[in-house]
Amino acid sequence: MFSRIDHVAIVVADLGVARQWYEEKLGWVSIGDEYVDAVGVQVSYLRPSVTTRDEPVTLLQLVQPVEPGPVLDHLVAHGEGMHHVCFAVDDIDSALDVLGEDDAHVFAGGRKRLACFLGSRPSGVVIELTETEPGGSTVQGKA
Amino acid sequence: MFSRIDHVAIVVADLGVARQWYEEKLGWVSIGDEYVDAVGVQVSYLRPSVTTRDEPVTLLQLVQPVEPGPVLDHLVAHGEGMHHVCFAVDDIDSALDVLGEDDAHVFAGGRKRLACFLGSRPSGVVIELTETEPGGSTVQGKA
């Protein structure tokens, strides 16, 4: 059910500066920037150059907070750095049932996928879930 | 060259407790514990249950410091949580040449692979490299 790590998220002060390092030093490829309204952040995804856009591979997600909220609070309190690990699930409602976290707030995350952050923080780690495919019919019901 | 994220590392106070959450909640599978002498840590790797042991998938690495050193310092200063991202490379010496980090300390890392931490910390992120295959002839020369 929790089939792989979808992405590793890094909080940054400036997306352009942060992305440049991965592009120029590691040769990773941007698959686009987008604004995630539910969290008030601009995000940029990067994938390894040897993979295709649709191949299921763990991505990097650079996250620049642009509105007040938990991510901006994190940047102010801790500076730039690793922020969360996101696991891919086929169906987010089923996953939350299994975890006993049915009250989690499901929102429209990056890449048009349903997403949510868990209330559990095992070993201090912020954990997100995101669906493996775009779409999903439960955003409105859960929001 | 930097073909994928090999693993995401989480510093923990107790490997057994930390591993239990991923095994019981996410159904991830331990591929074994080992002591990494060069860093003074006990590590435990976990993979998604749907993959095989040899499939190239991004792993979780739980890291419990057992000797004084930077990882124990991190645990004391910051508590449990995300620690570093490790990228897979075919040849660590070539990768360090490309990055201009030839003075990095290469050591025998987990799963019998050569590894090193970069001096660069882009966006505050600790970055490790590890070779995609066990072995490698340069451990002694670099150590």
PDB file of N, CA and C in Angstrom, chain A residues 54-115:
ATOM      1  N   ASP A  54       7.518   9.867 -16.482  1.00  0.00           N
ATOM      2  CA  ASP A  54       6.459   9.051 -15.899  1.00  0.00           C
ATOM      3  C   ASP A  54       6.971   7.848 -15.113  1.00  0.00           C
ATOM      4  N   GLU A  55       8.260   7.628 -15.117  1.00  0.00           N
ATOM      5  CA  GLU A  55       8.810   6.480 -14.405  1.00  0.00           C
ATOM      6  C   GLU A  55       8.657   6.693 -12.895  1.00  0.00           C
ATOM      7  N   PRO A  56       8.219   5.654 -12.168  1.00  0.00           N
ATOM      8  CA  PRO A  56       8.045   5.829 -10.722  1.00  0.00           C
ATOM      9  C   PRO A  56       9.383   5.856  -9.997  1.00  0.00           C
ATOM     10  N   VAL A  57       9.877   7.042  -9.760  1.00  0.00           N
ATOM     11  CA  VAL A  57      11.178   7.205  -9.123  1.00  0.00           C
ATOM     12  C   VAL A  57      11.009   8.234  -8.016  1.00  0.00           C
ATOM     13  N   THR A  58      11.801   8.121  -6.978  1.00  0.00           N
ATOM     14  CA  THR A  58      11.731   9.088  -5.884  1.00  0.00           C
ATOM     15  C   THR A  58      12.271  10.440  -6.350  1.00  0.00           C
ATOM     16  N   LEU A  59      11.436  11.467  -6.207  1.00  0.00           N
ATOM     17  CA  LEU A  59      11.787  12.817  -6.646  1.00  0.00           C
ATOM     18  C   LEU A  59      12.319  13.638  -5.479  1.00  0.00           C
ATOM     19  N   LEU A  60      13.000  14.721  -5.828  1.00  0.00           N
ATOM     20  CA  LEU A  60      13.248  15.784  -4.860  1.00  0.00           C
ATOM     21  C   LEU A  60      12.161  16.833  -5.031  1.00  0.00           C
ATOM     22  N   GLN A  61      11.697  17.364  -3.920  1.00  0.00           N
ATOM     23  CA  GLN A  61      10.720  18.461  -3.965  1.00  0.00           C
ATOM     24  C   GLN A  61      11.322  19.629  -3.179  1.00  0.00           C
ATOM     25  N   LEU A  62      11.610  20.700  -3.873  1.00  0.00           N
ATOM     26  CA  LEU A  62      12.074  21.920  -3.211  1.00  0.00           C
ATOM     27  C   LEU A  62      10.843  22.749  -2.880  1.00  0.00           C
ATOM     28  N   VAL A  63      10.789  23.262  -1.671  1.00  0.00           N
ATOM     29  CA  VAL A  63       9.586  23.941  -1.172  1.00  0.00           C
ATOM     30  C   VAL A  63       9.950  25.326  -0.655  1.00  0.00           C
ATOM     31  N   GLN A  64       9.412  26.335  -1.311  1.00  0.00           N
ATOM     32  CA  GLN A  64       9.624  27.704  -0.839  1.00  0.00           C
ATOM     33  C   GLN A  64       8.304  28.268  -0.298  1.00  0.00           C
ATOM     34  N   PRO A  65       8.241  28.534   1.003  1.00  0.00           N
ATOM     35  CA  PRO A  65       7.002  29.098   1.540  1.00  0.00           C
ATOM     36  C   PRO A  65       6.798  30.517   1.037  1.00  0.00           C
ATOM     37  N   VAL A  66       5.576  30.824   0.615  1.00  0.00           N
ATOM     38  CA  VAL A  66       5.288  32.178   0.123  1.00  0.00           C
ATOM     39  C   VAL A  66       4.115  32.807   0.876  1.00  0.00           C
ATOM     40  N   GLU A  67       3.494  32.045   1.750  1.00  0.00           N
ATOM     41  CA  GLU A  67       2.417  32.573   2.596  1.00  0.00           C
ATOM     42  C   GLU A  67       2.695  32.139   4.034  1.00  0.00           C
ATOM     43  N   PRO A  68       2.163  32.885   5.009  1.00  0.00           N
ATOM     44  CA  PRO A  68       2.305  32.451   6.406  1.00  0.00           C
ATOM     45  C   PRO A  68       1.736  31.051   6.593  1.00  0.00           C
ATOM     46  N   GLY A  69       2.373  30.264   7.436  1.00  0.00           N
ATOM     47  CA  GLY A  69       1.911  28.896   7.671  1.00  0.00           C
ATOM     48  C   GLY A  69       3.028  28.068   8.259  1.00  0.00           C
ATOM     49  N   PRO A  70       2.770  26.785   8.438  1.00  0.00           N
ATOM     50  CA  PRO A  70       3.756  25.911   9.095  1.00  0.00           C
ATOM     51  C   PRO A  70       5.101  25.821   8.366  1.00  0.00           C
ATOM     52  N   VAL A  71       5.076  25.897   7.037  1.00  0.00           N
ATOM     53  CA  VAL A  71       6.350  25.753   6.320  1.00  0.00           C
ATOM     54  C   VAL A  71       7.204  27.019   6.481  1.00  0.00           C
ATOM     55  N   LEU A  72       6.557  28.172   6.432  1.00  0.00           N
ATOM     56  CA  LEU A  72       7.294  29.414   6.681  1.00  0.00           C
ATOM     57  C   LEU A  72       7.798  29.439   8.123  1.00  0.00           C
ATOM     58  N   ASP A  73       6.962  28.989   9.042  1.00  0.00           N
ATOM     59  CA  ASP A  73       7.399  28.919  10.447  1.00  0.00           C
ATOM     60  C   ASP A  73       8.641  28.039  10.583  1.00  0.00           C
ATOM     61  N   HIS A  74       8.632  26.918   9.854  1.00  0.00           N
ATOM     62  CA  HIS A  74       9.768  25.996   9.907  1.00  0.00           C
ATOM     63  C   HIS A  74      11.033  26.659   9.368  1.00  0.00           C
ATOM     64  N   LEU A  75      10.881  27.376   8.260  1.00  0.00           N
ATOM     65  CA  LEU A  75      12.042  28.042   7.659  1.00  0.00           C
ATOM     66  C   LEU A  75      12.609  29.093   8.620  1.00  0.00           C
ATOM     67  N   VAL A  76      11.731  29.845   9.250  1.00  0.00           N
ATOM     68  CA  VAL A  76      12.186  30.888  10.174  1.00  0.00           C
ATOM     69  C   VAL A  76      12.867  30.257  11.396  1.00  0.00           C
ATOM     70  N   ALA A  77      12.271  29.190  11.900  1.00  0.00           N
ATOM     71  CA  ALA A  77      12.785  28.588  13.135  1.00  0.00           C
ATOM     72  C   ALA A  77      14.057  27.777  12.915  1.00  0.00           C
ATOM     73  N   HIS A  78      14.123  27.055  11.779  1.00  0.00           N
ATOM     74  CA  HIS A  78      15.209  26.081  11.598  1.00  0.00           C
ATOM     75  C   HIS A  78      16.109  26.375  10.411  1.00  0.00           C
ATOM     76  N   GLY A  79      15.727  27.313   9.569  1.00  0.00           N
ATOM     77  CA  GLY A  79      16.503  27.562   8.367  1.00  0.00           C
ATOM     78  C   GLY A  79      16.204  26.529   7.297  1.00  0.00           C
ATOM     79  N   GLU A  80      16.936  26.611   6.216  1.00  0.00           N
ATOM     80  CA  GLU A  80      16.742  25.671   5.114  1.00  0.00           C
ATOM     81  C   GLU A  80      17.157  24.252   5.546  1.00  0.00           C
ATOM     82  N   GLY A  81      16.576  23.265   4.896  1.00  0.00           N
ATOM     83  CA  GLY A  81      16.980  21.889   5.172  1.00  0.00           C
ATOM     84  C   GLY A  81      15.857  20.909   4.888  1.00  0.00           C
ATOM     85  N   MET A  82      16.099  19.659   5.256  1.00  0.00           N
ATOM     86  CA  MET A  82      15.122  18.606   4.991  1.00  0.00           C
ATOM     87  C   MET A  82      13.843  18.866   5.790  1.00  0.00           C
ATOM     88  N   HIS A  83      12.718  18.575   5.161  1.00  0.00           N
ATOM     89  CA  HIS A  83      11.444  18.885   5.807  1.00  0.00           C
ATOM     90  C   HIS A  83      10.542  17.667   6.017  1.00  0.00           C
ATOM     91  N   HIS A  84      10.302  16.880   4.976  1.00  0.00           N
ATOM     92  CA  HIS A  84       9.445  15.705   5.154  1.00  0.00           C
ATOM     93  C   HIS A  84       9.750  14.629   4.121  1.00  0.00           C
ATOM     94  N   VAL A  85       9.222  13.431   4.409  1.00  0.00           N
ATOM     95  CA  VAL A  85       9.266  12.305   3.478  1.00  0.00           C
ATOM     96  C   VAL A  85       7.833  12.013   3.061  1.00  0.00           C
ATOM     97  N   CYS A  86       7.637  11.829   1.765  1.00  0.00           N
ATOM     98  CA  CYS A  86       6.285  11.566   1.255  1.00  0.00           C
ATOM     99  C   CYS A  86       6.214  10.169   0.645  1.00  0.00           C
ATOM    100  N   PHE A  87       5.275   9.366   1.132  1.00  0.00           N
ATOM    101  CA  PHE A  87       5.076   8.017   0.616  1.00  0.00           C
ATOM    102  C   PHE A  87       3.922   7.995  -0.389  1.00  0.00           C
ATOM    103  N   ALA A  88       4.088   7.216  -1.440  1.00  0.00           N
ATOM    104  CA  ALA A  88       3.061   7.061  -2.469  1.00  0.00           C
ATOM    105  C   ALA A  88       2.050   6.002  -2.041  1.00  0.00           C
ATOM    106  N   VAL A  89       0.775   6.324  -2.225  1.00  0.00           N
ATOM    107  CA  VAL A  89      -0.300   5.357  -1.944  1.00  0.00           C
ATOM    108  C   VAL A  89      -1.287   5.391  -3.118  1.00  0.00           C
ATOM    109  N   ASP A  90      -1.926   4.249  -3.352  1.00  0.00           N
ATOM    110  CA  ASP A  90      -2.920   4.205  -4.436  1.00  0.00           C
ATOM    111  C   ASP A  90      -4.158   5.009  -4.074  1.00  0.00           C
ATOM    112  N   ASP A  91      -4.588   4.878  -2.831  1.00  0.00           N
ATOM    113  CA  ASP A  91      -5.830   5.540  -2.403  1.00  0.00           C
ATOM    114  C   ASP A  91      -5.618   6.105  -1.004  1.00  0.00           C
ATOM    115  N   ILE A  92      -5.741   7.402  -0.898  1.00  0.00           N
ATOM    116  CA  ILE A  92      -5.357   8.048   0.355  1.00  0.00           C
ATOM    117  C   ILE A  92      -6.358   7.760   1.473  1.00  0.00           C
ATOM    118  N   ASP A  93      -7.615   7.636   1.135  1.00  0.00           N
ATOM    119  CA  ASP A  93      -8.598   7.340   2.184  1.00  0.00           C
ATOM    120  C   ASP A  93      -8.349   5.955   2.788  1.00  0.00           C
ATOM    121  N   SER A  94      -8.064   4.984   1.923  1.00  0.00           N
ATOM    122  CA  SER A  94      -7.777   3.632   2.424  1.00  0.00           C
ATOM    123  C   SER A  94      -6.530   3.632   3.295  1.00  0.00           C
ATOM    124  N   ALA A  95      -5.534   4.398   2.872  1.00  0.00           N
ATOM    125  CA  ALA A  95      -4.286   4.453   3.635  1.00  0.00           C
ATOM    126  C   ALA A  95      -4.523   5.065   5.012  1.00  0.00           C
ATOM    127  N   LEU A  96      -5.325   6.119   5.052  1.00  0.00           N
ATOM    128  CA  LEU A  96      -5.605   6.763   6.346  1.00  0.00           C
ATOM    129  C   LEU A  96      -6.421   5.841   7.255  1.00  0.00           C
ATOM    130  N   ASP A  97      -7.308   5.046   6.656  1.00  0.00           N
ATOM    131  CA  ASP A  97      -8.044   4.062   7.454  1.00  0.00           C
ATOM    132  C   ASP A  97      -7.082   3.073   8.103  1.00  0.00           C
ATOM    133  N   VAL A  98      -6.160   2.553   7.299  1.00  0.00           N
ATOM    134  CA  VAL A  98      -5.203   1.570   7.811  1.00  0.00           C
ATOM    135  C   VAL A  98      -4.370   2.160   8.953  1.00  0.00           C
ATOM    136  N   LEU A  99      -4.043   3.431   8.815  1.00  0.00           N
ATOM    137  CA  LEU A  99      -3.191   4.074   9.820  1.00  0.00           C
ATOM    138  C   LEU A  99      -3.991   4.594  11.023  1.00  0.00           C
ATOM    139  N   GLY A 100      -5.310   4.541  10.918  1.00  0.00           N
ATOM    140  CA  GLY A 100      -6.132   5.080  12.003  1.00  0.00           C
ATOM    141  C   GLY A 100      -6.036   6.593  12.093  1.00  0.00           C
ATOM    142  N   GLU A 101      -5.849   7.232  10.927  1.00  0.00           N
ATOM    143  CA  GLU A 101      -5.733   8.701  10.905  1.00  0.00           C
ATOM    144  C   GLU A 101      -6.827   9.308  10.012  1.00  0.00           C
ATOM    145  N   ASP A 102      -8.034   8.857  10.196  1.00  0.00           N
ATOM    146  CA  ASP A 102      -9.132   9.283   9.319  1.00  0.00           C
ATOM    147  C   ASP A 102      -9.432  10.775   9.411  1.00  0.00           C
ATOM    148  N   ASP A 103      -8.955  11.412  10.469  1.00  0.00           N
ATOM    149  CA  ASP A 103      -9.239  12.840  10.615  1.00  0.00           C
ATOM    150  C   ASP A 103      -8.168  13.711   9.947  1.00  0.00           C
ATOM    151  N   ALA A 104      -7.229  13.103   9.250  1.00  0.00           N
ATOM    152  CA  ALA A 104      -6.198  13.896   8.563  1.00  0.00           C
ATOM    153  C   ALA A 104      -6.849  14.765   7.479  1.00  0.00           C
ATOM    154  N   HIS A 105      -6.278  15.915   7.260  1.00  0.00           N
ATOM    155  CA  HIS A 105      -6.821  16.864   6.277  1.00  0.00           C
ATOM    156  C   HIS A 105      -6.239  16.561   4.894  1.00  0.00           C
ATOM    157  N   VAL A 106      -7.088  16.078   4.005  1.00  0.00           N
ATOM    158  CA  VAL A 106      -6.658  15.755   2.638  1.00  0.00           C
ATOM    159  C   VAL A 106      -6.812  17.006   1.772  1.00  0.00           C
ATOM    160  N   PHE A 107      -5.789  17.287   0.991  1.00  0.00           N
ATOM    161  CA  PHE A 107      -5.821  18.509   0.173  1.00  0.00           C
ATOM    162  C   PHE A 107      -5.285  18.217  -1.232  1.00  0.00           C
ATOM    163  N   ALA A 108      -5.465  19.180  -2.123  1.00  0.00           N
ATOM    164  CA  ALA A 108      -4.943  19.054  -3.483  1.00  0.00           C
ATOM    165  C   ALA A 108      -3.457  19.406  -3.442  1.00  0.00           C
ATOM    166  N   GLY A 109      -2.618  18.403  -3.501  1.00  0.00           N
ATOM    167  CA  GLY A 109      -1.180  18.605  -3.398  1.00  0.00           C
ATOM    168  C   GLY A 109      -0.537  18.855  -4.753  1.00  0.00           C
ATOM    169  N   GLY A 110       0.774  18.684  -4.807  1.00  0.00           N
ATOM    170  CA  GLY A 110       1.510  18.903  -6.038  1.00  0.00           C
ATOM    171  C   GLY A 110       1.181  17.867  -7.096  1.00  0.00           C
ATOM    172  N   ARG A 111       1.421  18.230  -8.355  1.00  0.00           N
ATOM    173  CA  ARG A 111       1.194  17.339  -9.497  1.00  0.00           C
ATOM    174  C   ARG A 111      -0.248  16.829  -9.547  1.00  0.00           C
ATOM    175  N   LYS A 112      -1.169  17.658  -9.061  1.00  0.00           N
ATOM    176  CA  LYS A 112      -2.611  17.382  -9.117  1.00  0.00           C
ATOM    177  C   LYS A 112      -2.995  16.098  -8.392  1.00  0.00           C
ATOM    178  N   ARG A 113      -2.230  15.757  -7.355  1.00  0.00           N
ATOM    179  CA  ARG A 113      -2.512  14.539  -6.597  1.00  0.00           C
ATOM    180  C   ARG A 113      -3.056  14.894  -5.216  1.00  0.00           C
ATOM    181  N   LEU A 114      -3.971  14.081  -4.740  1.00  0.00           N
ATOM    182  CA  LEU A 114      -4.423  14.229  -3.357  1.00  0.00           C
ATOM    183  C   LEU A 114      -3.261  13.936  -2.415  1.00  0.00           C
ATOM    184  N   ALA A 115      -3.210  14.694  -1.318  1.00  0.00           N
ATOM    185  CA  ALA A 115      -2.116  14.534  -0.371  1.00  0.00           C
ATOM    186  C   ALA A 115      -2.601  14.842   1.032  1.00  0.00           C
TER     187      ALA A 115
END
